[in-house]
CSV table of C-alpha atoms and ligand atoms in Angstrom, one decimal:
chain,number,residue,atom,x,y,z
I,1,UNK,CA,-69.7,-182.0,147.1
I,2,UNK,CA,-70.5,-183.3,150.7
I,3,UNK,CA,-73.4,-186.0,151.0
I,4,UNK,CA,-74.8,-183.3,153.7
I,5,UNK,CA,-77.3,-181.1,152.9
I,6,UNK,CA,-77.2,-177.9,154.8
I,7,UNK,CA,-80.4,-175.8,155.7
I,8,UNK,CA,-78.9,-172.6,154.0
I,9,UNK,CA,-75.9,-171.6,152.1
I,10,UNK,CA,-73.6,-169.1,150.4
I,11,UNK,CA,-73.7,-169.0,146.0
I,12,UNK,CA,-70.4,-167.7,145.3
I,13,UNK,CA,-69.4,-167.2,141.5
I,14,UNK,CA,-65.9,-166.8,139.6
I,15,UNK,CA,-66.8,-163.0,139.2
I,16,UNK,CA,-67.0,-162.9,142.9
I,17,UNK,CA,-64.3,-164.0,143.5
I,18,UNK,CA,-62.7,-161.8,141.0
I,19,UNK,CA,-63.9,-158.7,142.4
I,20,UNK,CA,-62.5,-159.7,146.0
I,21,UNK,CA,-59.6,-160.4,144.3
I,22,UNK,CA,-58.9,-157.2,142.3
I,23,UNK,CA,-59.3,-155.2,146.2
I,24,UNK,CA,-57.0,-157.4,147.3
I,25,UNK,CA,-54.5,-155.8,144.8
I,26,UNK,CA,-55.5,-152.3,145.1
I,27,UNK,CA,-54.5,-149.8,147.7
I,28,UNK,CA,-57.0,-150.2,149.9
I,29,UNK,CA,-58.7,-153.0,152.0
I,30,UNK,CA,-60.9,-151.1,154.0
I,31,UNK,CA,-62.1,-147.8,154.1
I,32,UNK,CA,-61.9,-147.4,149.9
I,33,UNK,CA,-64.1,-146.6,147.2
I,34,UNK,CA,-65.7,-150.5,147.3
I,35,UNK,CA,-68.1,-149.5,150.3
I,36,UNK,CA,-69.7,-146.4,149.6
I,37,UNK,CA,-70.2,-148.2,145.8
I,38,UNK,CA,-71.8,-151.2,147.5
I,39,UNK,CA,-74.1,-148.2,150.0
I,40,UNK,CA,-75.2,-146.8,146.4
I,41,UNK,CA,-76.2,-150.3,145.3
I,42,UNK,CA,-78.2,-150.9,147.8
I,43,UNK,CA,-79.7,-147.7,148.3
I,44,UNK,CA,-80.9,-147.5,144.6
I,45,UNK,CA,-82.3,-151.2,144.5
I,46,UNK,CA,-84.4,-150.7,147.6
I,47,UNK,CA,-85.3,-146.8,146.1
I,48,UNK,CA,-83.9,-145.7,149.7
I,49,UNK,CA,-81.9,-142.2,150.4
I,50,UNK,CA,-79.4,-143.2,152.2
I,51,UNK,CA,-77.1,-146.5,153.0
I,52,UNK,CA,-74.8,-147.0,155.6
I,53,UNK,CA,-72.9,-150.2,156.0
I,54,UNK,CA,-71.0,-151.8,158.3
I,55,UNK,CA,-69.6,-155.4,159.9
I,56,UNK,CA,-72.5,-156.9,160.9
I,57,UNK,CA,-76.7,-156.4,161.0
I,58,UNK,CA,-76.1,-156.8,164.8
I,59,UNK,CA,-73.7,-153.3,164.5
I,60,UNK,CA,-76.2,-151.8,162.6
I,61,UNK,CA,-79.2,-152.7,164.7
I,62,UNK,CA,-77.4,-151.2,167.9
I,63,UNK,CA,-76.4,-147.7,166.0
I,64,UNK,CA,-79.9,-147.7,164.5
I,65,UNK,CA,-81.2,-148.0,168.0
I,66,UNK,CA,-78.6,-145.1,169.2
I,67,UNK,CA,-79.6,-142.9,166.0
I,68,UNK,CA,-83.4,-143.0,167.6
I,69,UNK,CA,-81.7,-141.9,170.8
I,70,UNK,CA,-83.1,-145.5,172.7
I,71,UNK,CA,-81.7,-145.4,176.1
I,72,UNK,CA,-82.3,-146.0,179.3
I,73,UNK,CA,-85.9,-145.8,180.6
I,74,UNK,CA,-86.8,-146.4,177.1
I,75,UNK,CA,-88.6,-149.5,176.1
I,76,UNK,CA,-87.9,-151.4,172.9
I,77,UNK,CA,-90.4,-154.0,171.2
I,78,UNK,CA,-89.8,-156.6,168.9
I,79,UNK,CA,-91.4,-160.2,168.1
I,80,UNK,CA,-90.3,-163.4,169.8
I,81,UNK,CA,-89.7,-165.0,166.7
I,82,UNK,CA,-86.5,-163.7,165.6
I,83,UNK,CA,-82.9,-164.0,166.1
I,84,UNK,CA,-81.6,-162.9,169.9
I,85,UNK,CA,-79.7,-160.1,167.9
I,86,UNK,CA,-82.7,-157.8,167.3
I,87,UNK,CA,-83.5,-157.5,171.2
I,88,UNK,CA,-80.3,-157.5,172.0
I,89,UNK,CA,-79.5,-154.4,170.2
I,90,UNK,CA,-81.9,-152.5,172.3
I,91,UNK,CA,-80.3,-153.8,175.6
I,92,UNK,CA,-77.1,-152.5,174.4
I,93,UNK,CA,-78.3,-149.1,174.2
I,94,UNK,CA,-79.6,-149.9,178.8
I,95,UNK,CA,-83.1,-150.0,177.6
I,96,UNK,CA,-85.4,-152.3,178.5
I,97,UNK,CA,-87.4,-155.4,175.9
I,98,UNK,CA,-90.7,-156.4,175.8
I,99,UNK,CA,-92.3,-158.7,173.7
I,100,UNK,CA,-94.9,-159.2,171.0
I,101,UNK,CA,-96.9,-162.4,170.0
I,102,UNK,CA,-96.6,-163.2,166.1
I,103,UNK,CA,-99.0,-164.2,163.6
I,104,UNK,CA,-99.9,-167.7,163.4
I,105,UNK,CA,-100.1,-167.8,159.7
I,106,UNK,CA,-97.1,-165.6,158.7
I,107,UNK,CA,-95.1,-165.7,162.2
I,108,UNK,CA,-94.8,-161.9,161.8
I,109,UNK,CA,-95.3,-159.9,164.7
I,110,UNK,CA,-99.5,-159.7,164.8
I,111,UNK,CA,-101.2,-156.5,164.2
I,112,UNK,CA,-103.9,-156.9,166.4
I,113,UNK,CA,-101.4,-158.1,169.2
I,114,UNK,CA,-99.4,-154.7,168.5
I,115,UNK,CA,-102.8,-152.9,168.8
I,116,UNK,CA,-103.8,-154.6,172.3
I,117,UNK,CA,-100.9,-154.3,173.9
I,118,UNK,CA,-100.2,-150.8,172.9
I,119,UNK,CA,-103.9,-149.8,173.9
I,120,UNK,CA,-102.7,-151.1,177.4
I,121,UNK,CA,-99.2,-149.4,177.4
I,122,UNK,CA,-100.5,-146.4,176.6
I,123,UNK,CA,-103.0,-146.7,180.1
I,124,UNK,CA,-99.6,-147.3,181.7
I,125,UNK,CA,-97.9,-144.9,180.4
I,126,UNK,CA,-95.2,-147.4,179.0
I,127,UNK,CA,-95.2,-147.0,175.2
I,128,UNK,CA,-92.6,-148.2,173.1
I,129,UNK,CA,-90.0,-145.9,171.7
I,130,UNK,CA,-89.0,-148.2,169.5
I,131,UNK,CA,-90.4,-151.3,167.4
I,132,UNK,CA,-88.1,-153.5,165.7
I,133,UNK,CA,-90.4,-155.7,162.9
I,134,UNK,CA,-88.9,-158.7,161.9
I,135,UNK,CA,-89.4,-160.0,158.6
I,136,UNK,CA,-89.5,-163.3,159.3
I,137,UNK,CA,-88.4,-165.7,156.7
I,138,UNK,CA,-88.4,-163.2,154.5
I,139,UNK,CA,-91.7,-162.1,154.1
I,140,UNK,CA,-93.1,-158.6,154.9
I,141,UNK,CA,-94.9,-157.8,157.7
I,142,UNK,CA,-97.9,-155.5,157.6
I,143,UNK,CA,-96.2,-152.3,157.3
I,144,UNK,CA,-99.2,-150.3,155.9
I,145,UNK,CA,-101.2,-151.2,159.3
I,146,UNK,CA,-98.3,-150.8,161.3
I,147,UNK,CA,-97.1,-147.2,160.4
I,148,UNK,CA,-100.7,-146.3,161.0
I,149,UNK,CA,-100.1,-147.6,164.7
I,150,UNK,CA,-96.8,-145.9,164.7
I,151,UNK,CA,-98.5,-142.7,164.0
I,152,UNK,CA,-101.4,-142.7,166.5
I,153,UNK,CA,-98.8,-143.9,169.3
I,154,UNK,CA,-95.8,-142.3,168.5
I,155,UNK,CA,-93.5,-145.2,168.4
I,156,UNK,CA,-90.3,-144.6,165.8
I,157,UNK,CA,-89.6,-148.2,163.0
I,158,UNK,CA,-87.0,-150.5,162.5
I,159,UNK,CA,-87.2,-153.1,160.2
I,160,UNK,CA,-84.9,-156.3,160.8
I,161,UNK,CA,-84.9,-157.2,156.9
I,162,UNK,CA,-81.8,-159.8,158.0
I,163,UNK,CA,-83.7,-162.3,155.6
I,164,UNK,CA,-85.4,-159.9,153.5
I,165,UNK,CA,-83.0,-158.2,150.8
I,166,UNK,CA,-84.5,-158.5,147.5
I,167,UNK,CA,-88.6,-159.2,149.0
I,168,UNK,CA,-90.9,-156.4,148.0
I,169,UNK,CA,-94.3,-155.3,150.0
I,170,UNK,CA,-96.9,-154.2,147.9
I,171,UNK,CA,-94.7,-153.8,144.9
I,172,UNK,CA,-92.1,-151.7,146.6
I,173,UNK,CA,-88.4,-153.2,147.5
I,174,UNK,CA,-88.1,-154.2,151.4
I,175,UNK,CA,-85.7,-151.4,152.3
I,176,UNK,CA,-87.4,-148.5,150.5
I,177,UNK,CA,-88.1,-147.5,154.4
I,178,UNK,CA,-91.7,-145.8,152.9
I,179,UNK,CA,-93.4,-147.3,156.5
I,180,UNK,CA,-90.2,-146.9,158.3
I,181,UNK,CA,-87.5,-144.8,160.0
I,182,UNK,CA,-84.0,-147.5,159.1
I,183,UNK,CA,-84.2,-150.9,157.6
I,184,UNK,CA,-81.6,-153.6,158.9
I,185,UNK,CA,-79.8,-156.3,156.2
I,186,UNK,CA,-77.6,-158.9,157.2
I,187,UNK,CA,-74.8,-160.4,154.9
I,188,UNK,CA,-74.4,-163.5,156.7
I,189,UNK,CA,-73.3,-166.3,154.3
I,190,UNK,CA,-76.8,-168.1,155.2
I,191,UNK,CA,-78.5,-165.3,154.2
I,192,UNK,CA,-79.7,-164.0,150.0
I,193,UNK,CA,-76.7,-162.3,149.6
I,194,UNK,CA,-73.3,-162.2,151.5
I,195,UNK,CA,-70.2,-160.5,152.3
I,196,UNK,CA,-68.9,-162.6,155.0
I,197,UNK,CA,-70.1,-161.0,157.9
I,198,UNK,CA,-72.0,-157.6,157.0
I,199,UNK,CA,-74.7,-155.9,157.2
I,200,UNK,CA,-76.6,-152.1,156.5
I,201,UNK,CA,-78.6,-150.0,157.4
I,202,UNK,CA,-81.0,-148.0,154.8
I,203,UNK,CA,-83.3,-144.8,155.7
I,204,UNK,CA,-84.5,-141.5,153.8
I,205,UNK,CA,-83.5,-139.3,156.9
I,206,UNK,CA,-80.4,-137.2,156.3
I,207,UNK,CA,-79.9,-136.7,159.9
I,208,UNK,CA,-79.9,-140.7,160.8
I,209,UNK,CA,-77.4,-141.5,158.0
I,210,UNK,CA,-74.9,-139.2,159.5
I,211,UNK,CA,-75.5,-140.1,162.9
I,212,UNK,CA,-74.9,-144.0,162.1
I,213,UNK,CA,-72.1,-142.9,159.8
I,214,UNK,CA,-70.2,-141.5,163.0
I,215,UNK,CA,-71.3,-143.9,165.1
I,216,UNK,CA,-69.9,-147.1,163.1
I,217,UNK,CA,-66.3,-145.1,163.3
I,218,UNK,CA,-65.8,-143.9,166.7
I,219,UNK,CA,-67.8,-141.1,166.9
I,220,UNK,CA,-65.3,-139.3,164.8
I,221,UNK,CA,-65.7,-136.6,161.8
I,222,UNK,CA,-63.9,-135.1,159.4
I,223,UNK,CA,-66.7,-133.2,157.9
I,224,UNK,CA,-66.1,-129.1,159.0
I,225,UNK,CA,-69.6,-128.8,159.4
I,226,UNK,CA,-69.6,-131.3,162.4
I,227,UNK,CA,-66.6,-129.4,164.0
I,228,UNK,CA,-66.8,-127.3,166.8
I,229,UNK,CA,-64.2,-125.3,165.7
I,230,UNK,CA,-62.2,-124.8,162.9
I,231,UNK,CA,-59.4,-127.8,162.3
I,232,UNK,CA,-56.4,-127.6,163.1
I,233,UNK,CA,-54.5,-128.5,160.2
I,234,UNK,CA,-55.7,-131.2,157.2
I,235,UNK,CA,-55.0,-133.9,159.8
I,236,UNK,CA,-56.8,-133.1,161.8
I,237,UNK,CA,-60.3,-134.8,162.9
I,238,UNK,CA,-63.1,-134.5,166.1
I,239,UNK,CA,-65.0,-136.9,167.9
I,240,UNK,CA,-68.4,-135.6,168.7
I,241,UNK,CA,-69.8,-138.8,170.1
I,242,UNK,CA,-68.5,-141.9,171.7
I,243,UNK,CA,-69.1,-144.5,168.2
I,244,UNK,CA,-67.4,-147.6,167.5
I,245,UNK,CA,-65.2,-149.9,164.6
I,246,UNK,CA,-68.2,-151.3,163.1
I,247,UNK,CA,-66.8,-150.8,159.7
I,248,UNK,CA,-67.7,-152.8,156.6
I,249,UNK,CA,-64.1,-154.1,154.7
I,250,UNK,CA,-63.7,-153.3,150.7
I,251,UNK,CA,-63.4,-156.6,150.2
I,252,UNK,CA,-66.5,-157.4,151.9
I,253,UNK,CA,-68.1,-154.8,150.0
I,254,UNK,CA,-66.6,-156.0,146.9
I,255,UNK,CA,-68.0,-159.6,147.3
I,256,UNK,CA,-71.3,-158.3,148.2
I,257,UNK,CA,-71.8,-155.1,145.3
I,258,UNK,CA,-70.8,-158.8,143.0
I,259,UNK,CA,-73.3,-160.4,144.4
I,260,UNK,CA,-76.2,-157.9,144.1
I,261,UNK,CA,-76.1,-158.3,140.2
I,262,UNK,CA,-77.4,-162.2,141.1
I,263,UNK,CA,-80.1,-160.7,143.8
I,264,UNK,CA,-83.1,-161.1,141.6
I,265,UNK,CA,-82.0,-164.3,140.3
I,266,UNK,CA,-81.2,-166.0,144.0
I,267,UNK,CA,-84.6,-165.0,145.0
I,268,UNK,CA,-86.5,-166.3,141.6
I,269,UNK,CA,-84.8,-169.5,142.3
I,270,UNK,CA,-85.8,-169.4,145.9
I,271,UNK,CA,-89.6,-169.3,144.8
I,272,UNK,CA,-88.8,-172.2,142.6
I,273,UNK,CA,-87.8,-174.2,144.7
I,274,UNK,CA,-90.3,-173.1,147.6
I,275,UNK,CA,-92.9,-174.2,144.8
I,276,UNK,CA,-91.4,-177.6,144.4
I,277,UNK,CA,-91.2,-178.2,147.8
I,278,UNK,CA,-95.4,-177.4,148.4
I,279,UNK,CA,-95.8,-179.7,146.0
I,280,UNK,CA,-93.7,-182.4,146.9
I,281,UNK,CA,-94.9,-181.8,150.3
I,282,UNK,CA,-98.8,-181.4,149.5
I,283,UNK,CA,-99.7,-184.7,150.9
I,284,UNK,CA,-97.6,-184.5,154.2
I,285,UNK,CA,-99.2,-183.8,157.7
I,286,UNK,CA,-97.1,-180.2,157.7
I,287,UNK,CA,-98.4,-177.0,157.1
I,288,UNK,CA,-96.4,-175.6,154.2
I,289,UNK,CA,-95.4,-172.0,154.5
I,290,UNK,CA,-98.3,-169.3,153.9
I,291,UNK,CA,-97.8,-166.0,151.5
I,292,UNK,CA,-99.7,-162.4,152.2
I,293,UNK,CA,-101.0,-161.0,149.2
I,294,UNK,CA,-99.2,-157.8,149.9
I,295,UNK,CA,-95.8,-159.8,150.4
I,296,UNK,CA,-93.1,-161.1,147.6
I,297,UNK,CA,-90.5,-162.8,149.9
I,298,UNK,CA,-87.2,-163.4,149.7
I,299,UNK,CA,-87.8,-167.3,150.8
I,300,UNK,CA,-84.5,-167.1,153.3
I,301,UNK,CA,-86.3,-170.1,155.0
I,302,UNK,CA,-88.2,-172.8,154.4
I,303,UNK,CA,-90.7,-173.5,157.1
I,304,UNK,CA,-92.2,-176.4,158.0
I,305,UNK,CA,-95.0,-176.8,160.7
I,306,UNK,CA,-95.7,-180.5,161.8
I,307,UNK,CA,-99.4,-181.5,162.2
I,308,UNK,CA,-98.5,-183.4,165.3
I,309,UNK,CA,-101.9,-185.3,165.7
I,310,UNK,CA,-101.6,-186.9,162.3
I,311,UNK,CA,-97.7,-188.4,163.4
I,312,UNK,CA,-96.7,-190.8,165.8
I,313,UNK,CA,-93.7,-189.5,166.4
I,314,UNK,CA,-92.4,-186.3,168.2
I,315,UNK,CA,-91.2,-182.7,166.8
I,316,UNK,CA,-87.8,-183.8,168.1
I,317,UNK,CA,-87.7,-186.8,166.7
I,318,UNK,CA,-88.3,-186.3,163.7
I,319,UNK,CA,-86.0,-183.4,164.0
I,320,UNK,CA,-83.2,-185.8,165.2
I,321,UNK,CA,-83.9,-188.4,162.4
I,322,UNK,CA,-83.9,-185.8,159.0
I,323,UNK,CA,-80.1,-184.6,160.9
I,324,UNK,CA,-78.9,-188.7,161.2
I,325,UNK,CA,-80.1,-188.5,157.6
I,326,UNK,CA,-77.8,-186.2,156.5
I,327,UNK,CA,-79.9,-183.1,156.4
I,328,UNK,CA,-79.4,-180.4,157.7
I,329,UNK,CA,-82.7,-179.3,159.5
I,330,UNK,CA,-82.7,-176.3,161.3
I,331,UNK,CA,-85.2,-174.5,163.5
I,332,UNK,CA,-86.0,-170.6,163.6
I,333,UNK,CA,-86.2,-169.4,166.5
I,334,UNK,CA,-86.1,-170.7,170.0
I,335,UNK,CA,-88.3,-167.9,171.3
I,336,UNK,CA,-86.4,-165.2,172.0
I,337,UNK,CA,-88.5,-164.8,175.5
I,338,UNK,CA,-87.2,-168.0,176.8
I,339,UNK,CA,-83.8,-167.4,176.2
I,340,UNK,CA,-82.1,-167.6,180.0
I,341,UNK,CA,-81.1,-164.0,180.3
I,342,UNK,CA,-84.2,-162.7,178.8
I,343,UNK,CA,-86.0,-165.4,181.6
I,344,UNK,CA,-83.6,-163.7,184.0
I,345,UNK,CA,-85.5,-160.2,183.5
I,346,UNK,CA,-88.9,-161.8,184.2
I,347,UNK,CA,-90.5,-163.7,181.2
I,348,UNK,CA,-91.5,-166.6,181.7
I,349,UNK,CA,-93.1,-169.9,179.6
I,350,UNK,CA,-96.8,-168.7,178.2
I,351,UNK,CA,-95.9,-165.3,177.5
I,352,UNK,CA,-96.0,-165.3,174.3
I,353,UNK,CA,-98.5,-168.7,173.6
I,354,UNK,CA,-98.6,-168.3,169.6
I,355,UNK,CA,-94.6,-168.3,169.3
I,356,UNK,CA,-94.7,-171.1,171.9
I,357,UNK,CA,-96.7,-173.3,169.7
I,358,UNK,CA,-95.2,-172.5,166.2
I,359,UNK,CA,-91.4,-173.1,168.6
I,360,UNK,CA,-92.8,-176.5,169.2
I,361,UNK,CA,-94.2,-178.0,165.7
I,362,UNK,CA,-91.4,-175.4,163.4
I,363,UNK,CA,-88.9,-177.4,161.3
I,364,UNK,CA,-86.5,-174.9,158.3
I,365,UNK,CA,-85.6,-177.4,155.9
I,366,UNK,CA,-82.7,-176.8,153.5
I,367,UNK,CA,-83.6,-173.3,151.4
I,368,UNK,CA,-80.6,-172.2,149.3
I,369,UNK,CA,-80.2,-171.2,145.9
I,370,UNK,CA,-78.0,-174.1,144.9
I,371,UNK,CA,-80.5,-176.8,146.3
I,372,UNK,CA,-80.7,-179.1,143.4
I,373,UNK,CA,-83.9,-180.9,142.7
I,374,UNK,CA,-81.9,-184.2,143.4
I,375,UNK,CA,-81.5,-182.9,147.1
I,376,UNK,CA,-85.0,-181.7,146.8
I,377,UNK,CA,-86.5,-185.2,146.4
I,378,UNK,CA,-84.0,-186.5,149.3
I,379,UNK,CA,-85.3,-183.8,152.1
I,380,UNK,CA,-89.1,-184.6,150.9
I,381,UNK,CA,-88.8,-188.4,151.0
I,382,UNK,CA,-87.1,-188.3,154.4
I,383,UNK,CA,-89.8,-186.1,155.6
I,384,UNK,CA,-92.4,-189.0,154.1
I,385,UNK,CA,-90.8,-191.5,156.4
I,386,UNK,CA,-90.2,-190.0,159.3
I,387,UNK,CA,-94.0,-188.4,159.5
I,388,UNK,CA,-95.6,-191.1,157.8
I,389,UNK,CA,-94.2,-194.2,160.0
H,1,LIG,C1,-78.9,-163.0,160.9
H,1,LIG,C2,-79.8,-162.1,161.7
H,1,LIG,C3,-79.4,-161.1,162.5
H,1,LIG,C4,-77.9,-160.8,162.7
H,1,LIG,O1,-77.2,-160.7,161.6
H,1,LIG,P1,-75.6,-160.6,161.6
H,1,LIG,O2,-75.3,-160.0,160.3
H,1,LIG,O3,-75.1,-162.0,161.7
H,1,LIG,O4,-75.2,-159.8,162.8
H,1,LIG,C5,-80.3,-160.2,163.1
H,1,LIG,N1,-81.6,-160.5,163.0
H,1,LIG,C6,-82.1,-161.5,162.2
H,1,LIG,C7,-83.6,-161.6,162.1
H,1,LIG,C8,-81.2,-162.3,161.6
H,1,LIG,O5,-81.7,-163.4,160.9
């Protein structure tokens, strides 16, 4: 094992890579029994309907946006602390992005930001369509309060879960879509469980499944029912919509129906280590990360915030020294706002001051299953000199 310590890994067992192995010689790679047996998975642990899977939480995000018929003229919110992938998504689809400040305790979308700004939009006659909620780090967002909003203003849910898979919200599994219309998970390697690249999209609406379903594979059916006439002959098959090849591989799905059977363990060991580090960190000028009382996360990061006052050094240098050290800091997210193109639409610096602020003191150290305590101790005592000099 490298001397480096990475900010978040893969856990890959021998039964994983068993079960890749055993596709590998069956008779199908792709489009075999291995996916829709990983959709069930899913779909039961979360006590969702319906699952659809496919190559990437990106994919799914963009033919979750198309399933709630976002196009152009449409506007799509999201929070600026996320990945550039969930406003992206809603760009795809020629609508337009707009921003919403986050919580400074949970670095959620805020509630009461949501509620102010859709007060105003509603005076304007510019209401969402669409809000995607990111739950950042893995922790919940205020869904109860939010679906409330959703139903006074008419705006439809997505929930980014990309860190989320195996978190529950007031004792429900993220993904049960309850306060939602779809719920996005990522298989990423970094993230609780993997398949490579991966991702899928969970919902209890009949009609979105199947729309996302044709939309991952071209636009094209082979279901009668979807026909507009009668086939032709048993090879025959329609497209109804203009879709894409976002499809998931078997021996993704393999990998990742293998690694659901660890789920509750990765996150379990997440929390213990999330516990370790408050501890080892108790005496640190950070702020440690903060837990709703309606939220179990999934602890896909770790995040620190520096107490800037109390150091003599800078975010970025203490940033640049834990690297040199060998560890492999990371910081989530660069506002998404500031990004160049999204500057090149109009935002500008101050738009959203509360991501600003958290972008400026935030610090993910390493968070992944196999973190030994060893490694533990190395990240917390290079913290302690580098904030403490
Ligand atoms: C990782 C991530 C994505 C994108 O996931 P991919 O599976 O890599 O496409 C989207 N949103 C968030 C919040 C993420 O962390």
């Amino acid at each position: 094992m490298s001397a480096y310590i990475p900010y978040g890994r893969q856990d890959i067992s021998d039964a994983d890579i068993q079960a890749v192995s055993d596709v590998l010689r069956s008779d199908y790679l792709t489009q075999g029994p291995a996916v829709p047996a990983f959709e069930k998975a899913v779909a039961d642990y979360c006590g969702a309907t319906y699952a659809v899977a496919a190559n990437s939480a990106t994919s799914v995000l963009h033919i979750a946006c198309l399933a709630l018929n976002v196009g152009s003229g449409d506007w799509v919110w999201t929070s600026p602390n996320t990945f550039v992938a969930s406003a992206n998504c809603a760009l795809y689809c020629g609508a337009r992005v707009d921003f919403v400040d986050i919580d400074p305790r949970t670095y959620n979308m805020s509630v009461d930001a949501l509620h102010q700004k859709l007060e105003q939009a509603d005076k304007q006659n510019r209401l969402p369509k669409v809000i995607i909620l990111v739950h950042f780090a893995g922790q919940s967002c205020e869904m109860r309060e939010i679906k409330a909003l959703s139903n006074r203003y008419g705006f439809k849910i997505i929930e980014d879960a990309s860190h989320a898979i195996g978190g529950k919200y007031r004792g429900e599994p993220i993904g049960s879509c309850r306060y939602s219309d779809i719920t996005v998970f990522s298989f990423h390697p970094v993230k609780i469980i993997t398949t490579g690249e991966g991702g899928m999209a969970l919902t209890n609406n009949e009609r979105l499944a199947k729309r996302m379903q044709l939309l991952r594979s071209h636009g094209i059916t082979r279901d009668v029912d979807e026909m507009t006439h009668t086939p032709d002959g048993s090879w025959y098959y329609q497209q109804i919509d203009l879709g894409f090849n976002y499809r998931m591989t078997d021996l993704q799905a393999a990998l990742g129906l293998s690694q659901m059977q660890r789920l509750d363990e990765f996150v379990a060991k997440r929390h213990t280590i999330a516990k370790r580090y408050d501890q080892l960190l108790a005496e640190l000028p950070v702020i440690t990360p903060w837990q709703h009382a309606d939220s179990y996360s999934a602890l896909h990061l770790y995040v620190i915030r520096l107490k800037l006052k109390e150091i003599d050094c800078t975010h970025r240098q203490v940033f640049e020294e834990m690297r040199a050290a060998g560890i492999g800091v990371n910081l989530h997210y660069i506002p998404v706002h500031r990004q160049p193109y999204y500057e090149a639409q109009g935002f500008k610096a101050g738009y959203c001051p509360e991501a600003e602020r958290y972008y400026a003191e935030a610090i993910s150290l390493p968070m992944y299953p196999g973190l030994t305590e060893a490694q533990q101790d190395k990240v917390s005592e290079a913290l302690q000199r580098f904030t403490t000099k």
